[in-house]
Amino acid sequence: MPQILLSEGPDQGVRLLTLNRPEALNALNTALLEALSSELDTAEADPETRAVVITGSERAFAAGADINEMAARDLVGMLEDPRIKHWARIARFTKPLITAVNGFCLGGGCELAMHGDIMVAGTNARFGQPEINLGIMPGAGGTQRLVRAVGQSLAMQMVLTGEPISAQRALEAGLVSEICQPELTIERAVAIARTIASKGPIAVRLAREAVQRAEDMDLAAGLRFERHAFTILAATDDRREGLEAFRNKRKPRFSGR
Ligand code: HXC
């Protein structure tokens, strides 16, 4: 049986994970989410991995949760669904995560893409939360992360009508950071990931956490967190190296200490 998740790297600090269930448009079944969560464990533990890119195929990033699997679960089955712990694992990944989206990015697929700290999309991408057409609703962040990304009006329209939006619209709304030709999406996401991977990892980690906290904290608490994180960096070798390299007009060599 072909592997449902392909893993490459790390190359120049970047690990590339490719969802590979083409027969089901990368629908997220338990096996695929389990494989993804296990790869993230590996990436987390590996000091050579500084950033991860998750992608799918040119036709589909992922067309949602696996509907056949979902249909087999009743209320108790949903409560005990092992996929819940895999979603939680993806959400608590501590390294920069970039999602590279082409084609259908629907339901759980869109929710997975929104777990990316940065999302890059091909011009052929279609983003949607079509769960309402199945008599259900989003369950992995589609009502929460989408609102924070695009605002209430567009999020409400997508969740209640189930109608998808184009890559261009997603760009205008702030759901994705960039769009490019579909054949360049992965290359572009990897290039961004490599740029991040070349920076001081402690600074990256704290800066990422500070930006993430902007969504959960009020401004005063967020600013306090930022100031503490900024101050902590004064204890790192990488800060000394970064400042010295600038003053000596050379490239910094960050050690992660
Ligand atoms: C299981 C799926 C699937 C899915 C597509 N397939 N989406 N299988 N779960 N989510 C399968 C189809 O059954 C078909 O298999 C094959 O992939 C190709 O799909 P087609 O429909 O033939 O392709 P096309 O006509 O191009 O239409 C593409 C599509 C459509 C518009 C994306 O497949 C579609 O509407 N899919 C469902 C999208 C959706 O509702 N997603 C939300 C799921 S609920 P066969 O064997 O027939 O060839 C969800 C909840 C998340 O995500 C909750 C998280 C906790």
PDB file of C-alpha atoms and ligand atoms in Angstrom:
ATOM      1  CA  MET A   1       0.000   0.000   0.000  1.00  0.00           C
ATOM      2  CA  PRO A   2       1.437   3.439  -0.864  1.00  0.00           C
ATOM      3  CA  GLN A   3       2.416   5.656   2.047  1.00  0.00           C
ATOM      4  CA  ILE A   4      -0.354   8.073   2.955  1.00  0.00           C
ATOM      5  CA  LEU A   5       2.073  10.684   4.220  1.00  0.00           C
ATOM      6  CA  LEU A   6       5.411  11.382   2.563  1.00  0.00           C
ATOM      7  CA  SER A   7       8.206  12.906   4.604  1.00  0.00           C
ATOM      8  CA  GLU A   8      11.327  14.528   3.137  1.00  0.00           C
ATOM      9  CA  GLY A   9      14.253  16.179   4.864  1.00  0.00           C
ATOM     10  CA  PRO A  10      15.202  17.963   6.910  1.00  0.00           C
ATOM     11  CA  ASP A  11      16.987  19.830   4.141  1.00  0.00           C
ATOM     12  CA  GLN A  12      18.475  23.186   5.165  1.00  0.00           C
ATOM     13  CA  GLY A  13      16.443  22.899   8.360  1.00  0.00           C
ATOM     14  CA  VAL A  14      13.135  22.212   6.620  1.00  0.00           C
ATOM     15  CA  ARG A  15      11.066  19.054   6.694  1.00  0.00           C
ATOM     16  CA  LEU A  16       8.406  18.656   3.973  1.00  0.00           C
ATOM     17  CA  LEU A  17       5.318  16.548   4.716  1.00  0.00           C
ATOM     18  CA  THR A  18       3.016  15.648   1.822  1.00  0.00           C
ATOM     19  CA  LEU A  19      -0.508  14.296   2.350  1.00  0.00           C
ATOM     20  CA  ASN A  20      -0.861  11.398  -0.077  1.00  0.00           C
ATOM     21  CA  ARG A  21      -4.351   9.892  -0.352  1.00  0.00           C
ATOM     22  CA  PRO A  22      -5.058  10.950  -3.947  1.00  0.00           C
ATOM     23  CA  GLU A  23      -7.960   8.499  -4.342  1.00  0.00           C
ATOM     24  CA  ALA A  24      -9.872  10.435  -1.642  1.00  0.00           C
ATOM     25  CA  LEU A  25      -8.539  13.941  -2.350  1.00  0.00           C
ATOM     26  CA  ASN A  26      -6.433  13.642   0.809  1.00  0.00           C
ATOM     27  CA  ALA A  27      -9.487  13.286   3.032  1.00  0.00           C
ATOM     28  CA  LEU A  28      -8.218  13.206   6.600  1.00  0.00           C
ATOM     29  CA  ASN A  29      -8.892   9.768   8.017  1.00  0.00           C
ATOM     30  CA  THR A  30      -7.548   8.530  11.343  1.00  0.00           C
ATOM     31  CA  ALA A  31      -4.536   6.844   9.743  1.00  0.00           C
ATOM     32  CA  LEU A  32      -3.491  10.025   7.935  1.00  0.00           C
ATOM     33  CA  LEU A  33      -3.916  12.222  11.026  1.00  0.00           C
ATOM     34  CA  GLU A  34      -2.039   9.672  13.106  1.00  0.00           C
ATOM     35  CA  ALA A  35       0.828   9.626  10.592  1.00  0.00           C
ATOM     36  CA  LEU A  36       0.895  13.417  10.573  1.00  0.00           C
ATOM     37  CA  SER A  37       0.924  13.629  14.330  1.00  0.00           C
ATOM     38  CA  SER A  38       3.735  11.061  14.534  1.00  0.00           C
ATOM     39  CA  GLU A  39       5.813  12.971  11.941  1.00  0.00           C
ATOM     40  CA  LEU A  40       5.348  16.138  13.991  1.00  0.00           C
ATOM     41  CA  ASP A  41       6.655  14.265  17.064  1.00  0.00           C
ATOM     42  CA  THR A  42       9.744  13.356  15.059  1.00  0.00           C
ATOM     43  CA  ALA A  43      10.156  16.914  13.740  1.00  0.00           C
ATOM     44  CA  GLU A  44       9.738  18.343  17.222  1.00  0.00           C
ATOM     45  CA  ALA A  45      12.453  16.102  18.682  1.00  0.00           C
ATOM     46  CA  ASP A  46      14.920  16.633  15.837  1.00  0.00           C
ATOM     47  CA  PRO A  47      17.210  19.647  16.409  1.00  0.00           C
ATOM     48  CA  GLU A  48      18.046  19.707  12.674  1.00  0.00           C
ATOM     49  CA  THR A  49      14.385  20.450  11.873  1.00  0.00           C
ATOM     50  CA  ARG A  50      13.789  24.173  12.268  1.00  0.00           C
ATOM     51  CA  ALA A  51      10.541  24.463  10.307  1.00  0.00           C
ATOM     52  CA  VAL A  52       7.957  22.180   8.720  1.00  0.00           C
ATOM     53  CA  VAL A  53       5.942  22.569   5.524  1.00  0.00           C
ATOM     54  CA  ILE A  54       2.721  20.587   5.087  1.00  0.00           C
ATOM     55  CA  THR A  55       1.300  20.247   1.594  1.00  0.00           C
ATOM     56  CA  GLY A  56      -1.028  18.056  -0.468  1.00  0.00           C
ATOM     57  CA  SER A  57      -1.361  17.538  -4.207  1.00  0.00           C
ATOM     58  CA  GLU A  58      -2.009  20.050  -6.953  1.00  0.00           C
ATOM     59  CA  ARG A  59      -5.661  18.912  -7.079  1.00  0.00           C
ATOM     60  CA  ALA A  60      -6.296  18.930  -3.350  1.00  0.00           C
ATOM     61  CA  PHE A  61      -4.598  20.026  -0.174  1.00  0.00           C
ATOM     62  CA  ALA A  62      -7.348  18.058   1.595  1.00  0.00           C
ATOM     63  CA  ALA A  63     -11.098  17.780   0.901  1.00  0.00           C
ATOM     64  CA  GLY A  64     -11.948  17.547   4.586  1.00  0.00           C
ATOM     65  CA  ALA A  65     -12.377  14.923   7.244  1.00  0.00           C
ATOM     66  CA  ASP A  66     -12.986  11.475   5.782  1.00  0.00           C
ATOM     67  CA  ILE A  67     -16.761  11.442   5.393  1.00  0.00           C
ATOM     68  CA  ASN A  68     -17.017   7.634   5.239  1.00  0.00           C
ATOM     69  CA  GLU A  69     -15.162   7.272   8.506  1.00  0.00           C
ATOM     70  CA  MET A  70     -17.251  10.000  10.107  1.00  0.00           C
ATOM     71  CA  ALA A  71     -20.495   8.368   8.980  1.00  0.00           C
ATOM     72  CA  ALA A  72     -19.577   5.240  10.932  1.00  0.00           C
ATOM     73  CA  ARG A  73     -19.372   7.143  14.244  1.00  0.00           C
ATOM     74  CA  ASP A  74     -22.333   7.911  16.462  1.00  0.00           C
ATOM     75  CA  LEU A  75     -22.340  10.393  19.366  1.00  0.00           C
ATOM     76  CA  VAL A  76     -20.239   8.215  21.648  1.00  0.00           C
ATOM     77  CA  GLY A  77     -17.976   7.338  18.735  1.00  0.00           C
ATOM     78  CA  MET A  78     -17.418  11.054  18.070  1.00  0.00           C
ATOM     79  CA  LEU A  79     -16.651  11.714  21.749  1.00  0.00           C
ATOM     80  CA  GLU A  80     -14.080   8.930  21.712  1.00  0.00           C
ATOM     81  CA  ASP A  81     -12.755   9.783  18.255  1.00  0.00           C
ATOM     82  CA  PRO A  82      -8.958   9.229  18.276  1.00  0.00           C
ATOM     83  CA  ARG A  83      -8.634  12.017  15.723  1.00  0.00           C
ATOM     84  CA  ILE A  84      -9.268  14.575  18.486  1.00  0.00           C
ATOM     85  CA  LYS A  85      -5.894  13.872  20.097  1.00  0.00           C
ATOM     86  CA  HIS A  86      -4.136  14.114  16.732  1.00  0.00           C
ATOM     87  CA  TRP A  87      -5.674  17.542  16.090  1.00  0.00           C
ATOM     88  CA  ALA A  88      -4.514  18.622  19.558  1.00  0.00           C
ATOM     89  CA  ARG A  89      -1.007  17.407  18.757  1.00  0.00           C
ATOM     90  CA  ILE A  90      -0.890  19.416  15.544  1.00  0.00           C
ATOM     91  CA  ALA A  91      -2.098  22.520  17.403  1.00  0.00           C
ATOM     92  CA  ARG A  92       0.659  22.334  20.030  1.00  0.00           C
ATOM     93  CA  PHE A  93       3.547  21.916  17.587  1.00  0.00           C
ATOM     94  CA  THR A  94       6.246  24.342  18.731  1.00  0.00           C
ATOM     95  CA  LYS A  95       8.211  24.937  15.526  1.00  0.00           C
ATOM     96  CA  PRO A  96       7.186  27.165  12.622  1.00  0.00           C
ATOM     97  CA  LEU A  97       4.613  25.408  10.468  1.00  0.00           C
ATOM     98  CA  ILE A  98       3.876  26.519   6.926  1.00  0.00           C
ATOM     99  CA  THR A  99       0.995  25.145   4.919  1.00  0.00           C
ATOM    100  CA  ALA A 100       1.292  25.093   1.133  1.00  0.00           C
ATOM    101  CA  VAL A 101      -2.168  24.819  -0.402  1.00  0.00           C
ATOM    102  CA  ASN A 102      -3.246  23.913  -3.924  1.00  0.00           C
ATOM    103  CA  GLY A 103      -6.698  22.883  -5.107  1.00  0.00           C
ATOM    104  CA  PHE A 104      -9.495  21.854  -2.743  1.00  0.00           C
ATOM    105  CA  CYS A 105      -8.925  23.000   0.824  1.00  0.00           C
ATOM    106  CA  LEU A 106     -12.230  22.168   2.449  1.00  0.00           C
ATOM    107  CA  GLY A 107     -13.674  21.420   5.863  1.00  0.00           C
ATOM    108  CA  GLY A 108     -11.034  19.697   7.995  1.00  0.00           C
ATOM    109  CA  GLY A 109      -8.578  20.423   5.166  1.00  0.00           C
ATOM    110  CA  CYS A 110      -9.104  24.154   5.592  1.00  0.00           C
ATOM    111  CA  GLU A 111      -8.885  23.698   9.341  1.00  0.00           C
ATOM    112  CA  LEU A 112      -5.571  21.866   8.968  1.00  0.00           C
ATOM    113  CA  ALA A 113      -4.270  24.576   6.630  1.00  0.00           C
ATOM    114  CA  MET A 114      -5.191  27.179   9.257  1.00  0.00           C
ATOM    115  CA  HIS A 115      -2.933  25.408  11.771  1.00  0.00           C
ATOM    116  CA  GLY A 116      -0.096  26.820   9.670  1.00  0.00           C
ATOM    117  CA  ASP A 117       1.621  29.875  11.128  1.00  0.00           C
ATOM    118  CA  ILE A 118       1.892  31.008   7.536  1.00  0.00           C
ATOM    119  CA  MET A 119      -0.239  29.806   4.638  1.00  0.00           C
ATOM    120  CA  VAL A 120       0.840  30.031   0.991  1.00  0.00           C
ATOM    121  CA  ALA A 121      -1.620  29.143  -1.751  1.00  0.00           C
ATOM    122  CA  GLY A 122      -1.641  28.399  -5.448  1.00  0.00           C
ATOM    123  CA  THR A 123      -4.006  30.451  -7.580  1.00  0.00           C
ATOM    124  CA  ASN A 124      -6.109  27.284  -8.038  1.00  0.00           C
ATOM    125  CA  ALA A 125      -6.815  26.903  -4.299  1.00  0.00           C
ATOM    126  CA  ARG A 126     -10.436  26.855  -3.110  1.00  0.00           C
ATOM    127  CA  PHE A 127     -11.049  27.386   0.594  1.00  0.00           C
ATOM    128  CA  GLY A 128     -14.321  26.386   2.182  1.00  0.00           C
ATOM    129  CA  GLN A 129     -16.133  25.057   5.219  1.00  0.00           C
ATOM    130  CA  PRO A 130     -18.817  22.949   3.503  1.00  0.00           C
ATOM    131  CA  GLU A 131     -19.802  20.964   6.613  1.00  0.00           C
ATOM    132  CA  ILE A 132     -23.192  22.699   6.698  1.00  0.00           C
ATOM    133  CA  ASN A 133     -24.083  20.833   3.459  1.00  0.00           C
ATOM    134  CA  LEU A 134     -23.680  17.566   5.408  1.00  0.00           C
ATOM    135  CA  GLY A 135     -25.884  18.681   8.292  1.00  0.00           C
ATOM    136  CA  ILE A 136     -22.870  19.225  10.521  1.00  0.00           C
ATOM    137  CA  MET A 137     -20.502  22.081  11.319  1.00  0.00           C
ATOM    138  CA  PRO A 138     -16.744  22.653  11.521  1.00  0.00           C
ATOM    139  CA  GLY A 139     -15.110  20.849  14.449  1.00  0.00           C
ATOM    140  CA  ALA A 140     -11.358  21.513  14.269  1.00  0.00           C
ATOM    141  CA  GLY A 141     -11.187  25.281  14.456  1.00  0.00           C
ATOM    142  CA  GLY A 142     -13.263  26.343  11.442  1.00  0.00           C
ATOM    143  CA  THR A 143     -15.535  28.570  13.504  1.00  0.00           C
ATOM    144  CA  GLN A 144     -12.697  30.003  15.596  1.00  0.00           C
ATOM    145  CA  ARG A 145      -9.488  30.298  13.563  1.00  0.00           C
ATOM    146  CA  LEU A 146     -11.386  31.345  10.437  1.00  0.00           C
ATOM    147  CA  VAL A 147     -13.060  34.273  12.242  1.00  0.00           C
ATOM    148  CA  ARG A 148      -9.707  35.405  13.579  1.00  0.00           C
ATOM    149  CA  ALA A 149      -8.192  35.166  10.094  1.00  0.00           C
ATOM    150  CA  VAL A 150     -10.877  36.760   7.905  1.00  0.00           C
ATOM    151  CA  GLY A 151     -13.296  38.464  10.314  1.00  0.00           C
ATOM    152  CA  GLN A 152     -16.826  37.550  11.306  1.00  0.00           C
ATOM    153  CA  SER A 153     -18.752  38.511   8.170  1.00  0.00           C
ATOM    154  CA  LEU A 154     -16.817  36.409   5.659  1.00  0.00           C
ATOM    155  CA  ALA A 155     -16.312  33.546   8.147  1.00  0.00           C
ATOM    156  CA  MET A 156     -20.042  33.470   8.859  1.00  0.00           C
ATOM    157  CA  GLN A 157     -20.819  33.461   5.137  1.00  0.00           C
ATOM    158  CA  MET A 158     -18.431  30.565   4.505  1.00  0.00           C
ATOM    159  CA  VAL A 159     -19.616  28.500   7.486  1.00  0.00           C
ATOM    160  CA  LEU A 160     -23.350  29.067   6.931  1.00  0.00           C
ATOM    161  CA  THR A 161     -23.494  28.825   3.125  1.00  0.00           C
ATOM    162  CA  GLY A 162     -20.765  26.212   2.699  1.00  0.00           C
ATOM    163  CA  GLU A 163     -19.645  28.076  -0.418  1.00  0.00           C
ATOM    164  CA  PRO A 164     -15.891  28.193  -1.041  1.00  0.00           C
ATOM    165  CA  ILE A 165     -13.769  31.228  -1.780  1.00  0.00           C
ATOM    166  CA  SER A 166     -10.974  31.624  -4.314  1.00  0.00           C
ATOM    167  CA  ALA A 167      -7.280  31.993  -3.560  1.00  0.00           C
ATOM    168  CA  GLN A 168      -7.494  35.663  -4.586  1.00  0.00           C
ATOM    169  CA  ARG A 169     -10.324  36.276  -2.112  1.00  0.00           C
ATOM    170  CA  ALA A 170      -8.400  34.369   0.582  1.00  0.00           C
ATOM    171  CA  LEU A 171      -5.427  36.638  -0.047  1.00  0.00           C
ATOM    172  CA  GLU A 172      -7.533  39.797   0.172  1.00  0.00           C
ATOM    173  CA  ALA A 173      -9.145  38.536   3.392  1.00  0.00           C
ATOM    174  CA  GLY A 174      -5.809  37.699   5.035  1.00  0.00           C
ATOM    175  CA  LEU A 175      -6.315  33.930   5.191  1.00  0.00           C
ATOM    176  CA  VAL A 176      -3.134  33.359   3.188  1.00  0.00           C
ATOM    177  CA  SER A 177       0.041  35.420   3.141  1.00  0.00           C
ATOM    178  CA  GLU A 178       0.824  34.950  -0.564  1.00  0.00           C
ATOM    179  CA  ILE A 179      -0.521  33.346  -3.709  1.00  0.00           C
ATOM    180  CA  CYS A 180       1.550  32.021  -6.572  1.00  0.00           C
ATOM    181  CA  GLN A 181       1.331  29.727  -9.589  1.00  0.00           C
ATOM    182  CA  PRO A 182       0.236  26.252  -8.382  1.00  0.00           C
ATOM    183  CA  GLU A 183       3.440  24.596  -9.586  1.00  0.00           C
ATOM    184  CA  LEU A 184       5.456  27.040  -7.454  1.00  0.00           C
ATOM    185  CA  THR A 185       3.473  26.782  -4.199  1.00  0.00           C
ATOM    186  CA  ILE A 186       5.662  24.186  -2.488  1.00  0.00           C
ATOM    187  CA  GLU A 187       8.876  25.837  -3.669  1.00  0.00           C
ATOM    188  CA  ARG A 188       7.708  29.166  -2.287  1.00  0.00           C
ATOM    189  CA  ALA A 189       6.600  27.681   1.056  1.00  0.00           C
ATOM    190  CA  VAL A 190       9.906  25.832   1.410  1.00  0.00           C
ATOM    191  CA  ALA A 191      11.827  29.029   0.596  1.00  0.00           C
ATOM    192  CA  ILE A 192       9.969  30.886   3.359  1.00  0.00           C
ATOM    193  CA  ALA A 193      10.590  27.976   5.745  1.00  0.00           C
ATOM    194  CA  ARG A 194      14.311  27.967   4.881  1.00  0.00           C
ATOM    195  CA  THR A 195      14.570  31.674   5.558  1.00  0.00           C
ATOM    196  CA  ILE A 196      13.020  31.100   8.986  1.00  0.00           C
ATOM    197  CA  ALA A 197      15.250  28.055   9.560  1.00  0.00           C
ATOM    198  CA  SER A 198      18.334  30.235   9.023  1.00  0.00           C
ATOM    199  CA  LYS A 199      17.460  32.510  11.985  1.00  0.00           C
ATOM    200  CA  GLY A 200      18.238  31.992  15.663  1.00  0.00           C
ATOM    201  CA  PRO A 201      15.866  29.224  16.814  1.00  0.00           C
ATOM    202  CA  ILE A 202      15.258  30.648  20.293  1.00  0.00           C
ATOM    203  CA  ALA A 203      14.334  34.053  18.862  1.00  0.00           C
ATOM    204  CA  VAL A 204      12.084  32.341  16.313  1.00  0.00           C
ATOM    205  CA  ARG A 205      10.395  30.305  19.016  1.00  0.00           C
ATOM    206  CA  LEU A 206       9.698  33.268  21.292  1.00  0.00           C
ATOM    207  CA  ALA A 207       8.681  35.600  18.458  1.00  0.00           C
ATOM    208  CA  ARG A 208       6.273  32.957  17.141  1.00  0.00           C
ATOM    209  CA  GLU A 209       4.762  32.470  20.568  1.00  0.00           C
ATOM    210  CA  ALA A 210       4.365  36.210  21.055  1.00  0.00           C
ATOM    211  CA  VAL A 211       2.562  36.590  17.723  1.00  0.00           C
ATOM    212  CA  GLN A 212       0.338  33.588  18.522  1.00  0.00           C
ATOM    213  CA  ARG A 213      -0.553  35.102  21.901  1.00  0.00           C
ATOM    214  CA  ALA A 214      -1.882  38.255  20.245  1.00  0.00           C
ATOM    215  CA  GLU A 215      -5.049  36.298  19.532  1.00  0.00           C
ATOM    216  CA  ASP A 216      -5.605  35.066  23.080  1.00  0.00           C
ATOM    217  CA  MET A 217      -4.542  38.034  25.191  1.00  0.00           C
ATOM    218  CA  ASP A 218      -5.652  41.588  25.666  1.00  0.00           C
ATOM    219  CA  LEU A 219      -3.191  44.201  24.398  1.00  0.00           C
ATOM    220  CA  ALA A 220      -1.631  45.033  27.793  1.00  0.00           C
ATOM    221  CA  ALA A 221      -0.972  41.355  28.626  1.00  0.00           C
ATOM    222  CA  GLY A 222       0.318  40.706  25.108  1.00  0.00           C
ATOM    223  CA  LEU A 223       2.710  43.645  25.316  1.00  0.00           C
ATOM    224  CA  ARG A 224       3.957  42.404  28.697  1.00  0.00           C
ATOM    225  CA  PHE A 225       4.559  38.933  27.255  1.00  0.00           C
ATOM    226  CA  GLU A 226       6.419  40.486  24.317  1.00  0.00           C
ATOM    227  CA  ARG A 227       8.626  42.570  26.647  1.00  0.00           C
ATOM    228  CA  HIS A 228       9.492  39.528  28.797  1.00  0.00           C
ATOM    229  CA  ALA A 229      10.316  37.399  25.735  1.00  0.00           C
ATOM    230  CA  PHE A 230      12.394  40.244  24.262  1.00  0.00           C
ATOM    231  CA  THR A 231      14.287  40.582  27.558  1.00  0.00           C
ATOM    232  CA  ILE A 232      14.941  36.834  27.881  1.00  0.00           C
ATOM    233  CA  LEU A 233      16.699  36.876  24.500  1.00  0.00           C
ATOM    234  CA  ALA A 234      19.398  39.081  26.064  1.00  0.00           C
ATOM    235  CA  ALA A 235      20.686  35.906  27.752  1.00  0.00           C
ATOM    236  CA  THR A 236      21.320  34.067  24.482  1.00  0.00           C
ATOM    237  CA  ASP A 237      24.550  33.567  22.534  1.00  0.00           C
ATOM    238  CA  ASP A 238      22.517  34.095  19.373  1.00  0.00           C
ATOM    239  CA  ARG A 239      21.675  37.668  20.379  1.00  0.00           C
ATOM    240  CA  ARG A 240      25.369  38.423  20.995  1.00  0.00           C
ATOM    241  CA  GLU A 241      26.218  36.789  17.677  1.00  0.00           C
ATOM    242  CA  GLY A 242      23.474  38.639  15.762  1.00  0.00           C
ATOM    243  CA  LEU A 243      24.437  42.070  17.076  1.00  0.00           C
ATOM    244  CA  GLU A 244      28.167  41.449  16.644  1.00  0.00           C
ATOM    245  CA  ALA A 245      27.753  40.122  13.106  1.00  0.00           C
ATOM    246  CA  PHE A 246      25.831  43.266  12.153  1.00  0.00           C
ATOM    247  CA  ARG A 247      28.512  45.503  13.595  1.00  0.00           C
ATOM    248  CA  ASN A 248      31.256  43.555  11.815  1.00  0.00           C
ATOM    249  CA  LYS A 249      29.313  43.557   8.538  1.00  0.00           C
ATOM    250  CA  ARG A 250      29.225  39.757   8.290  1.00  0.00           C
ATOM    251  CA  LYS A 251      26.506  37.104   8.251  1.00  0.00           C
ATOM    252  CA  PRO A 252      25.525  35.762  11.681  1.00  0.00           C
ATOM    253  CA  ARG A 253      26.173  32.122  12.585  1.00  0.00           C
ATOM    254  CA  PHE A 254      23.404  31.200  15.004  1.00  0.00           C
ATOM    255  CA  SER A 255      24.044  28.267  17.321  1.00  0.00           C
ATOM    256  CA  GLY A 256      20.666  27.933  18.987  1.00  0.00           C
ATOM    257  CA  ARG A 257      22.181  28.704  22.396  1.00  0.00           C
TER     258      ARG A 257
HETATM  259  C1  HXC B   1     -14.087  10.945   1.895  1.00  0.00           C
HETATM  260  C2  HXC B   1     -13.878  11.995  -0.139  1.00  0.00           C
HETATM  261  C3  HXC B   1     -13.953  13.271   0.464  1.00  0.00           C
HETATM  262  C4  HXC B   1     -14.119  13.307   1.893  1.00  0.00           C
HETATM  263  C5  HXC B   1     -13.740  13.561  -1.643  1.00  0.00           C
HETATM  264  N1  HXC B   1     -13.738  12.228  -1.453  1.00  0.00           N
HETATM  265  N2  HXC B   1     -13.881  14.217  -0.493  1.00  0.00           N
HETATM  266  N3  HXC B   1     -13.939  10.857   0.562  1.00  0.00           N
HETATM  267  N4  HXC B   1     -14.185  12.127   2.559  1.00  0.00           N
HETATM  268  N5  HXC B   1     -14.166  14.463   2.569  1.00  0.00           N
HETATM  269  C6  HXC B   1     -13.614  11.171  -2.461  1.00  0.00           C
HETATM  270  C7  HXC B   1     -14.858  11.052  -3.306  1.00  0.00           C
HETATM  271  O1  HXC B   1     -15.829  10.274  -2.635  1.00  0.00           O
HETATM  272  C8  HXC B   1     -14.300  10.365  -4.546  1.00  0.00           C
HETATM  273  O2  HXC B   1     -14.124   8.986  -4.249  1.00  0.00           O
HETATM  274  C9  HXC B   1     -12.922  10.978  -4.678  1.00  0.00           C
HETATM  275  O3  HXC B   1     -12.593  11.521  -3.397  1.00  0.00           O
HETATM  276  C10 HXC B   1     -12.904  12.114  -5.698  1.00  0.00           C
HETATM  277  O4  HXC B   1     -13.915  13.043  -5.379  1.00  0.00           O
HETATM  278  P1  HXC B   1     -15.046  13.498  -6.421  1.00  0.00           P
HETATM  279  O5  HXC B   1     -16.207  13.964  -5.633  1.00  0.00           O
HETATM  280  O6  HXC B   1     -15.286  12.439  -7.445  1.00  0.00           O
HETATM  281  O7  HXC B   1     -14.301  14.725  -7.142  1.00  0.00           O
HETATM  282  P2  HXC B   1     -14.952  16.052  -7.719  1.00  0.00           P
HETATM  283  O8  HXC B   1     -16.201  15.762  -8.477  1.00  0.00           O
HETATM  284  O9  HXC B   1     -13.850  16.774  -8.405  1.00  0.00           O
HETATM  285  O10 HXC B   1     -15.417  16.883  -6.435  1.00  0.00           O
HETATM  286  C11 HXC B   1     -14.436  17.333  -5.520  1.00  0.00           C
HETATM  287  C12 HXC B   1     -15.135  17.866  -4.225  1.00  0.00           C
HETATM  288  C13 HXC B   1     -16.064  16.765  -3.647  1.00  0.00           C
HETATM  289  C14 HXC B   1     -15.944  19.119  -4.548  1.00  0.00           C
HETATM  290  C15 HXC B   1     -14.015  18.237  -3.239  1.00  0.00           C
HETATM  291  O11 HXC B   1     -15.313  15.526  -3.553  1.00  0.00           O
HETATM  292  C16 HXC B   1     -16.587  17.090  -2.290  1.00  0.00           C
HETATM  293  O12 HXC B   1     -17.538  17.860  -2.151  1.00  0.00           O
HETATM  294  N6  HXC B   1     -16.038  16.460  -1.248  1.00  0.00           N
HETATM  295  C17 HXC B   1     -16.506  16.607   0.127  1.00  0.00           C
HETATM  296  C18 HXC B   1     -16.058  17.931   0.706  1.00  0.00           C
HETATM  297  C19 HXC B   1     -16.608  18.126   2.100  1.00  0.00           C
HETATM  298  O13 HXC B   1     -17.820  18.122   2.327  1.00  0.00           O
HETATM  299  N7  HXC B   1     -15.703  18.279   3.059  1.00  0.00           N
HETATM  300  C20 HXC B   1     -16.071  18.446   4.480  1.00  0.00           C
HETATM  301  C21 HXC B   1     -16.077  17.101   5.166  1.00  0.00           C
HETATM  302  S1  HXC B   1     -16.627  17.230   6.843  1.00  0.00           S
HETATM  303  P3  HXC B   1     -14.672   7.852  -5.250  1.00  0.00           P
HETATM  304  O14 HXC B   1     -14.353   6.572  -4.546  1.00  0.00           O
HETATM  305  O15 HXC B   1     -16.105   8.101  -5.465  1.00  0.00           O
HETATM  306  O16 HXC B   1     -13.855   8.064  -6.505  1.00  0.00           O
HETATM  307  C22 HXC B   1     -15.290  17.836   7.660  1.00  0.00           C
HETATM  308  C23 HXC B   1     -15.494  18.007   9.143  1.00  0.00           C
HETATM  309  C24 HXC B   1     -14.206  18.355   9.834  1.00  0.00           C
HETATM  310  O17 HXC B   1     -14.296  18.106   7.116  1.00  0.00           O
HETATM  311  C25 HXC B   1     -14.307  18.099  11.305  1.00  0.00           C
HETATM  312  C26 HXC B   1     -12.934  18.005  11.961  1.00  0.00           C
HETATM  313  C27 HXC B   1     -13.009  17.572  13.406  1.00  0.00           C
END
